[in-house]
mmCIF file of C-alpha atoms in Angstrom:
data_model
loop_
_atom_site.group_PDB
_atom_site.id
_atom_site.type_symbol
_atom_site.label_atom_id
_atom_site.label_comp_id
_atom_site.label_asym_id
_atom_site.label_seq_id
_atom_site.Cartn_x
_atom_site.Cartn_y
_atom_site.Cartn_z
ATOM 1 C CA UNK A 200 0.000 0.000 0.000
ATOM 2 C CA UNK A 201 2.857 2.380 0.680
ATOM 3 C CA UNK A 202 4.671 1.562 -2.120
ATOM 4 C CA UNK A 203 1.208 2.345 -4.437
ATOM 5 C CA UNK A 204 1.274 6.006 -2.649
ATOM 6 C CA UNK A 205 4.943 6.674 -3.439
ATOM 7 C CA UNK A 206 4.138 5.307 -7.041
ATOM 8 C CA UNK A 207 1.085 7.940 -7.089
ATOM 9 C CA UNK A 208 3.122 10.657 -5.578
ATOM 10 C CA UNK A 209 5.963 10.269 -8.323
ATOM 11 C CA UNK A 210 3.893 10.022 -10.925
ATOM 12 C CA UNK A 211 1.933 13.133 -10.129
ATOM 13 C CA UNK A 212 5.100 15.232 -9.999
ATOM 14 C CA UNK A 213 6.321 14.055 -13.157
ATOM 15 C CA UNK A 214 2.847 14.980 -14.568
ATOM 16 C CA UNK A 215 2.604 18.123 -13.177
ATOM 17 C CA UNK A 216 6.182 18.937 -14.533
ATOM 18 C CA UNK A 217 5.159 16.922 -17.663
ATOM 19 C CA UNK A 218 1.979 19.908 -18.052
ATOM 20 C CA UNK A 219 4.232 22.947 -17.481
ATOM 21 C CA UNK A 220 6.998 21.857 -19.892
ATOM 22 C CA UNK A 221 4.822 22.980 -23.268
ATOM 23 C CA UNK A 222 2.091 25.492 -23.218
ATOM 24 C CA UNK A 223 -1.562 24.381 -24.387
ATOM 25 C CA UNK A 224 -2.701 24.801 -27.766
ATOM 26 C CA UNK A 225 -4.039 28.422 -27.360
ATOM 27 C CA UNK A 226 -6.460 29.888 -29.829
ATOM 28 C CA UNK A 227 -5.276 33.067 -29.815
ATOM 29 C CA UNK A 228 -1.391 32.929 -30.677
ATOM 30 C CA UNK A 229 -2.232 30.679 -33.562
ATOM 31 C CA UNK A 230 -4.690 33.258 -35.074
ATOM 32 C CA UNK A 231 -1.975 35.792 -34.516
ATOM 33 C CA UNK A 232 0.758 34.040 -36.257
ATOM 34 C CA UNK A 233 -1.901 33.018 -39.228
ATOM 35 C CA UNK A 234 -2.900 36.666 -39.277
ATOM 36 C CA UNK A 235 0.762 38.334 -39.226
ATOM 37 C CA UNK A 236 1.587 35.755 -42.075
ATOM 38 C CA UNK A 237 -0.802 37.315 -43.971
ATOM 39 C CA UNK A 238 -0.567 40.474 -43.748
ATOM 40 C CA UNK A 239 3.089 40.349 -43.936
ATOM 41 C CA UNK A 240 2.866 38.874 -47.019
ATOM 42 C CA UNK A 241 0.273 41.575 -48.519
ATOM 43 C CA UNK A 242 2.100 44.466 -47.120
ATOM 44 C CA UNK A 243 6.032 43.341 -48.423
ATOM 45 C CA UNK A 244 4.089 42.660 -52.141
ATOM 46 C CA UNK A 245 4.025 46.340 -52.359
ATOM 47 C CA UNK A 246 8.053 46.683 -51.516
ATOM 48 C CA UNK A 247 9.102 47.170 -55.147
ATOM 49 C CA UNK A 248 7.642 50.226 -54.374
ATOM 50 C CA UNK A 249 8.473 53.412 -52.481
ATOM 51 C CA UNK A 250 7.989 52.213 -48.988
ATOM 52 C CA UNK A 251 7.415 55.940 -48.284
ATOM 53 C CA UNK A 252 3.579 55.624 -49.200
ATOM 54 C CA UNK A 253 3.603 52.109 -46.993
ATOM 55 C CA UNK A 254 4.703 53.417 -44.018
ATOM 56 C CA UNK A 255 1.556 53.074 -42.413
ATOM 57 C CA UNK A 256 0.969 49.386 -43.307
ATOM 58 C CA UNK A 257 4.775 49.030 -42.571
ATOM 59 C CA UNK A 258 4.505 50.337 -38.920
ATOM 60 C CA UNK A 259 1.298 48.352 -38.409
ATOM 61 C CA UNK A 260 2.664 45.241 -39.005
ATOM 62 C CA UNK A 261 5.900 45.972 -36.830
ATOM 63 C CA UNK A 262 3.647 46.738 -34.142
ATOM 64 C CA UNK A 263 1.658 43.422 -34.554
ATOM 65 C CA UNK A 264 5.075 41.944 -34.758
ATOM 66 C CA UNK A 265 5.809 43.198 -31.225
ATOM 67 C CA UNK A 266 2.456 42.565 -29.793
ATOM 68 C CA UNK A 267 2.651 38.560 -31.106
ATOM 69 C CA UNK A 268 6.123 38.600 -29.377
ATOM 70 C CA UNK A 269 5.078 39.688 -26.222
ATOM 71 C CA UNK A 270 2.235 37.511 -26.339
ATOM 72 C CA UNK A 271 4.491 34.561 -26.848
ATOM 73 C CA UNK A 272 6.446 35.500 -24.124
ATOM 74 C CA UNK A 273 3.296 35.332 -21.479
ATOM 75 C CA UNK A 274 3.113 31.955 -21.980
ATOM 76 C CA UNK A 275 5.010 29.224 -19.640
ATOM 77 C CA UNK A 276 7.118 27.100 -21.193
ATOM 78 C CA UNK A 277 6.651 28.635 -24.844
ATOM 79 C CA UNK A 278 10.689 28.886 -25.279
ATOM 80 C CA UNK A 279 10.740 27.483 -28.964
ATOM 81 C CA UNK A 280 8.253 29.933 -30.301
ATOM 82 C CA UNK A 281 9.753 33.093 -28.757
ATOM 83 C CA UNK A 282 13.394 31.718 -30.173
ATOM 84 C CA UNK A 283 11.140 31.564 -33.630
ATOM 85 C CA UNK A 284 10.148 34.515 -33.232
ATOM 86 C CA UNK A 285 13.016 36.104 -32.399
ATOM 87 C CA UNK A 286 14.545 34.759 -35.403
ATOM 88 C CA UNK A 287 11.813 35.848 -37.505
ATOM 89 C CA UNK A 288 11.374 39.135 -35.956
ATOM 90 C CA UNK A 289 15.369 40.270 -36.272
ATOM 91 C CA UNK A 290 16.219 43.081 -38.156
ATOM 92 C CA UNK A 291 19.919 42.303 -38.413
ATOM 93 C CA UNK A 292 18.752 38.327 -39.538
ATOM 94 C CA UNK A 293 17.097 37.263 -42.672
ATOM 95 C CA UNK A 294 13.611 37.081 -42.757
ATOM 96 C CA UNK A 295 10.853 39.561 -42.155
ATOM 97 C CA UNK A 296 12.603 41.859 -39.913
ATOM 98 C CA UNK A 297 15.493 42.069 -42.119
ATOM 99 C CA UNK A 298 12.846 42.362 -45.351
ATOM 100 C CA UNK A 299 11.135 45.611 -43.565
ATOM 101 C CA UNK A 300 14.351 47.399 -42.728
ATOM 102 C CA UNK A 301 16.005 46.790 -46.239
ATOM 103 C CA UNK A 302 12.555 48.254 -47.595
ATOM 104 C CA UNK A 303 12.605 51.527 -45.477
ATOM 105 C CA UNK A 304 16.700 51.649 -46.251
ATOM 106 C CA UNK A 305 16.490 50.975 -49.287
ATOM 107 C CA UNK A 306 13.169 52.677 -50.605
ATOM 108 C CA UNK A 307 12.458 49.862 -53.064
ATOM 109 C CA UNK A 308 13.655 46.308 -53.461
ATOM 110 C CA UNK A 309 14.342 44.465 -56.523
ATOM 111 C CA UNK A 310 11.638 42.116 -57.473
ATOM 112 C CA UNK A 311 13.904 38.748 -57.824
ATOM 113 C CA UNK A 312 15.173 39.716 -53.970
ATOM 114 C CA UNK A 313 11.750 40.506 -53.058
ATOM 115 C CA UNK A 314 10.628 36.715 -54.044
ATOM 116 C CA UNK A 315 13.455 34.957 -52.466
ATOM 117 C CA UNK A 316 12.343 36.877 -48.968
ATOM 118 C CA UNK A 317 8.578 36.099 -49.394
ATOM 119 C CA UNK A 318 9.359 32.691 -50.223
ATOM 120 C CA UNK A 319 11.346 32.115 -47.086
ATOM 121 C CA UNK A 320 8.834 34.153 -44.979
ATOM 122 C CA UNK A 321 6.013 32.518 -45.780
ATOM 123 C CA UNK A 322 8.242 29.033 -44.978
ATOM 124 C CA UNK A 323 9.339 30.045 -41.469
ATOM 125 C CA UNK A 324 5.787 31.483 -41.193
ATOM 126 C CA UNK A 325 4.665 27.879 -41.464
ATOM 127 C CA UNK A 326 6.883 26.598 -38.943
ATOM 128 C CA UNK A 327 6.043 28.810 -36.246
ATOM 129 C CA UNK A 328 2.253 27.823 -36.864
ATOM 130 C CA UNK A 329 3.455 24.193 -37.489
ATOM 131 C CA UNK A 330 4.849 24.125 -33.560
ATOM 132 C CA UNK A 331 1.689 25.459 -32.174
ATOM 133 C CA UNK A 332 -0.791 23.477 -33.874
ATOM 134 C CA UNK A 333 0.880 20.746 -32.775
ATOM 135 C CA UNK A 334 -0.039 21.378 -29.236
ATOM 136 C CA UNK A 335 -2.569 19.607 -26.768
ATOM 137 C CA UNK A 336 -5.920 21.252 -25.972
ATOM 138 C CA UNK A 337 -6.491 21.260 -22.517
ATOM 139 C CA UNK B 280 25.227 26.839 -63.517
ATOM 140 C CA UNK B 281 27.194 23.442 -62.952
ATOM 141 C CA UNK B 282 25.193 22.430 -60.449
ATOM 142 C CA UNK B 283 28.050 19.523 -59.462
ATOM 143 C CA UNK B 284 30.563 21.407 -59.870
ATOM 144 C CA UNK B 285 29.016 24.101 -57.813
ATOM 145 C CA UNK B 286 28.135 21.326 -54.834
ATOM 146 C CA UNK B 287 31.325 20.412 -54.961
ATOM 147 C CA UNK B 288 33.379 23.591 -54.625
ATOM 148 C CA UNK B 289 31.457 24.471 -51.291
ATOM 149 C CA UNK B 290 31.774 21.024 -49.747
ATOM 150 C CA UNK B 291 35.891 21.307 -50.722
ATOM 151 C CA UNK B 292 36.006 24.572 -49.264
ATOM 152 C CA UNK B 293 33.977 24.390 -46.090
ATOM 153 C CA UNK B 294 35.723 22.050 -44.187
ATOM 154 C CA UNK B 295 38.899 24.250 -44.581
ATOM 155 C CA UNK B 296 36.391 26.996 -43.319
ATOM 156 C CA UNK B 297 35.564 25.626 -40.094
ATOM 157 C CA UNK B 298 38.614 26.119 -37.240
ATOM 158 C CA UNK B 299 39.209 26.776 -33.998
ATOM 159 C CA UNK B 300 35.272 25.577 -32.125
ATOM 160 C CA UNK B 301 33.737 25.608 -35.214
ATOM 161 C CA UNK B 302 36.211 22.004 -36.131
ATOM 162 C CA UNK B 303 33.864 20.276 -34.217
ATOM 163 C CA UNK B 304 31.182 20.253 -36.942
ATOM 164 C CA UNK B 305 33.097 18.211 -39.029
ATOM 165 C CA UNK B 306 31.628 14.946 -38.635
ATOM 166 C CA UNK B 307 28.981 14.645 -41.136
ATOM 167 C CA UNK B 308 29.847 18.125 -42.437
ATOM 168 C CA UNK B 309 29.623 16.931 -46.324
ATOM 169 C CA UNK B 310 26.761 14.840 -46.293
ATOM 170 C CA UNK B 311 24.787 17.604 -44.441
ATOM 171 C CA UNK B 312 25.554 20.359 -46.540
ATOM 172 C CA UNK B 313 25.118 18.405 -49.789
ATOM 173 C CA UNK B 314 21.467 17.716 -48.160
ATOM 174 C CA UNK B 315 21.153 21.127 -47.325
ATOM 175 C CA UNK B 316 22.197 22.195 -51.018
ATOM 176 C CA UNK B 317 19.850 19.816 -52.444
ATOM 177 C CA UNK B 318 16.935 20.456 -50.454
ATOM 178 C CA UNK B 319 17.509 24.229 -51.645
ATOM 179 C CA UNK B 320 18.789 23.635 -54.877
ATOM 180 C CA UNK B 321 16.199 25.370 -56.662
ATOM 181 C CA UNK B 322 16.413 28.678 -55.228
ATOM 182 C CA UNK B 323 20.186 28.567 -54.984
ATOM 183 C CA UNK B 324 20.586 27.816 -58.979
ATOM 184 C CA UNK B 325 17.859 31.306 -59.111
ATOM 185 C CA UNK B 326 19.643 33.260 -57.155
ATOM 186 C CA UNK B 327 23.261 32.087 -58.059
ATOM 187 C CA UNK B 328 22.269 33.121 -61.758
ATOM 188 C CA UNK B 329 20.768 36.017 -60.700
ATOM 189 C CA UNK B 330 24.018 36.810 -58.743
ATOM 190 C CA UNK B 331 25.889 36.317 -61.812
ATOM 191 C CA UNK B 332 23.642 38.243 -64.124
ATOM 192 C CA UNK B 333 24.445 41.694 -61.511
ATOM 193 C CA UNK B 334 20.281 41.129 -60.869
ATOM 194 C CA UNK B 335 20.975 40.181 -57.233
ATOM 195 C CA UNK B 336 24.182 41.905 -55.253
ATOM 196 C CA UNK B 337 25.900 40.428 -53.056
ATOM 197 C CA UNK B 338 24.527 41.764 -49.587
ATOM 198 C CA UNK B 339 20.923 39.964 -51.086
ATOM 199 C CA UNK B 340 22.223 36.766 -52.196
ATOM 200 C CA UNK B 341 24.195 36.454 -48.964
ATOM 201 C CA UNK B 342 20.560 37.626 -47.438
ATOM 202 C CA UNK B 343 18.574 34.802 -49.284
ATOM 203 C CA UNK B 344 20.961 32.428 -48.527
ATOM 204 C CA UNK B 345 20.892 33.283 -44.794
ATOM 205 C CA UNK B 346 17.259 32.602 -44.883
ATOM 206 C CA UNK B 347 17.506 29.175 -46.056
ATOM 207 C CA UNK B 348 19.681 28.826 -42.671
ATOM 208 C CA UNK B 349 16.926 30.430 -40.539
ATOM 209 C CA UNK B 350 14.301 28.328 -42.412
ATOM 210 C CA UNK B 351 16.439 25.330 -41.393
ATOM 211 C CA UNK B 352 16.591 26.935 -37.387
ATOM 212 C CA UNK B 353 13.021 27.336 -37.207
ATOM 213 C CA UNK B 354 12.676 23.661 -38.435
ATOM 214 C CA UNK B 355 14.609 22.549 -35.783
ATOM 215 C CA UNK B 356 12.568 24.525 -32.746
ATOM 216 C CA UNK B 357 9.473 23.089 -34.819
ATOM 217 C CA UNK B 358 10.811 19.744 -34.278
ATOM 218 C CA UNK B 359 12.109 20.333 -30.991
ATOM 219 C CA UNK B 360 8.703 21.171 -29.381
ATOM 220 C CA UNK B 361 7.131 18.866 -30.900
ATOM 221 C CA UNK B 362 9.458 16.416 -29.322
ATOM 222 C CA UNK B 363 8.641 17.701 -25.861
ATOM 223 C CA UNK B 364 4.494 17.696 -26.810
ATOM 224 C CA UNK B 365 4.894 14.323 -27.780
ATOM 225 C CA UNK B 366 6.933 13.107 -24.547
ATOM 226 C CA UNK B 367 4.120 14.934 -22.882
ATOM 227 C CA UNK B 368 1.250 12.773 -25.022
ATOM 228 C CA UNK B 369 3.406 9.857 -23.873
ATOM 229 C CA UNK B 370 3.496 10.730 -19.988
ATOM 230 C CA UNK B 371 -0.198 11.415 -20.303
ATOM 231 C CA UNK B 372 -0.740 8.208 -21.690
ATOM 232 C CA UNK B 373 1.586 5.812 -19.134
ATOM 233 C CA UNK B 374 0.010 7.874 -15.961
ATOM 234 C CA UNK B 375 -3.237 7.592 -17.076
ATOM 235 C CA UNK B 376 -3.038 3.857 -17.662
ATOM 236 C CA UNK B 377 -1.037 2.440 -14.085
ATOM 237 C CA UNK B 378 -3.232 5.138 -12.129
ATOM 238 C CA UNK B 379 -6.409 3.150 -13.357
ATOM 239 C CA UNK B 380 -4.468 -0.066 -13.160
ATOM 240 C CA UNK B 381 -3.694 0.738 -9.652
ATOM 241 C CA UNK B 382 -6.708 1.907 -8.263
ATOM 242 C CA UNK B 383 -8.329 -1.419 -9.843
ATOM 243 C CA UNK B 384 -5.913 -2.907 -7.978
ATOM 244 C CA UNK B 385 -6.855 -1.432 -4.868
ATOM 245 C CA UNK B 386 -10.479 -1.711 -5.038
#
């Protein structure tokens, strides 16, 4: 009988430690990602032109970009996603940080650069919505 | 674009590349950047041309080609968490199952 409590007692700890090591699906960071995909995509369409007469859409979607981050952050053991985000997020990196900064720098980009960033956008889009999906609804 | 010859010159010139810490990668250095070239190699025979044609300069290509990297990084956290939800699935599973084997057990 004692050895059936300790067995109980273990296992809880390992599942309480087992339900704070990945957030729950949640709703709401999904729709965020899916929407900031989107709208990323429609706004950096317009980059072979003068980002001047985007700057607008351009500071809207940084500002969704931030909101989405801190979002991710608020959530226990949601280290993956932030670290995607981050990645995505980084002005000095690659992808859509990098694509809005060369834009305002720039003024224009050139339309065979322009595809090679939406095309790996859009990709690292879909893993960052590929991690959550995969999570448990609780 | 020789795309063999092309495979080729980077795997013969990143090993050479990689001293001091960075040796360590050495292992299965070739096989994973041929994988990683081939996986790509669409985009990189675009933008290679491109490169060569003046239609992409440098600071881009090296941009693009960055992104393939980050693509690959993001893959990785992808895969990591889902490693951890599925461990989780898996505890879930084995609790669940000697709980109820234990309390029908007890009872």
């Amino acid at each position: 009988m004692k050895n059936y409590s300790k067995l109980l007692v273990s296992l809880s700890i390992i599942f309480l430690w087992a339900c704070i090591s990945t957030p729950p699906y949640d709703q709401t960071e999904y729709d965020r990602v899916i929407r900031l995909k989107v709208k990323a995509l429609n706004v950096l369409q317009n980059a072979t032109q003068n980002s001047r007469d985007y700057i607008t859409d351009i500071n809207e979607l940084k500002n969704e970009m931030a909101i989405m981050y801190e979002y991710a952050k608020n959530l226990l053991g949601n280290d993956e996603v932030i670290e995607q985000i981050e990645i995505m997020n980084n002005p000095d990196g690659s992808l859509l940080g990098k694509a809005l900064k060369d834009w305002e720098i720039n003024s224009t980009l050139n339309d065979i650069y322009l595809a090679g960033l939406l095309k790996n956008i859009s990709n690292g889009f879909d893993q960052i919505s590929g991690l959550i999906s995969h999570r448990i609804k609780k | 674009m020789d795309w063999v010859k092309f495979v080729d010159s980077v795997c013969n010139n990143i090993g050479p590349a990689l001293v001091g810490g960075l040796s360590k990668f050495k292992g299965n250095l070739e096989k994973d950047t041929k994988e990683f070239l081939e996986k790509s190699k669409d985009d990189i025979e675009n933008w290679t041309t491109a490169l060569a044609h003046g239609e992409l300069s440098k600071n881009e290509y090296e941009t693009l080609m960055q992104g393939k990297i980050d693509v690959a990084k993001l893959i990785y956290l992808k895969n990591k968490g889902i490693g951890k939800i599925e461990i989780e699935k898996f505890t879930s599973v084995v609790i669940k199952t000697v709980v109820n084997s234990a309390f029908g057990l007890l009872s």
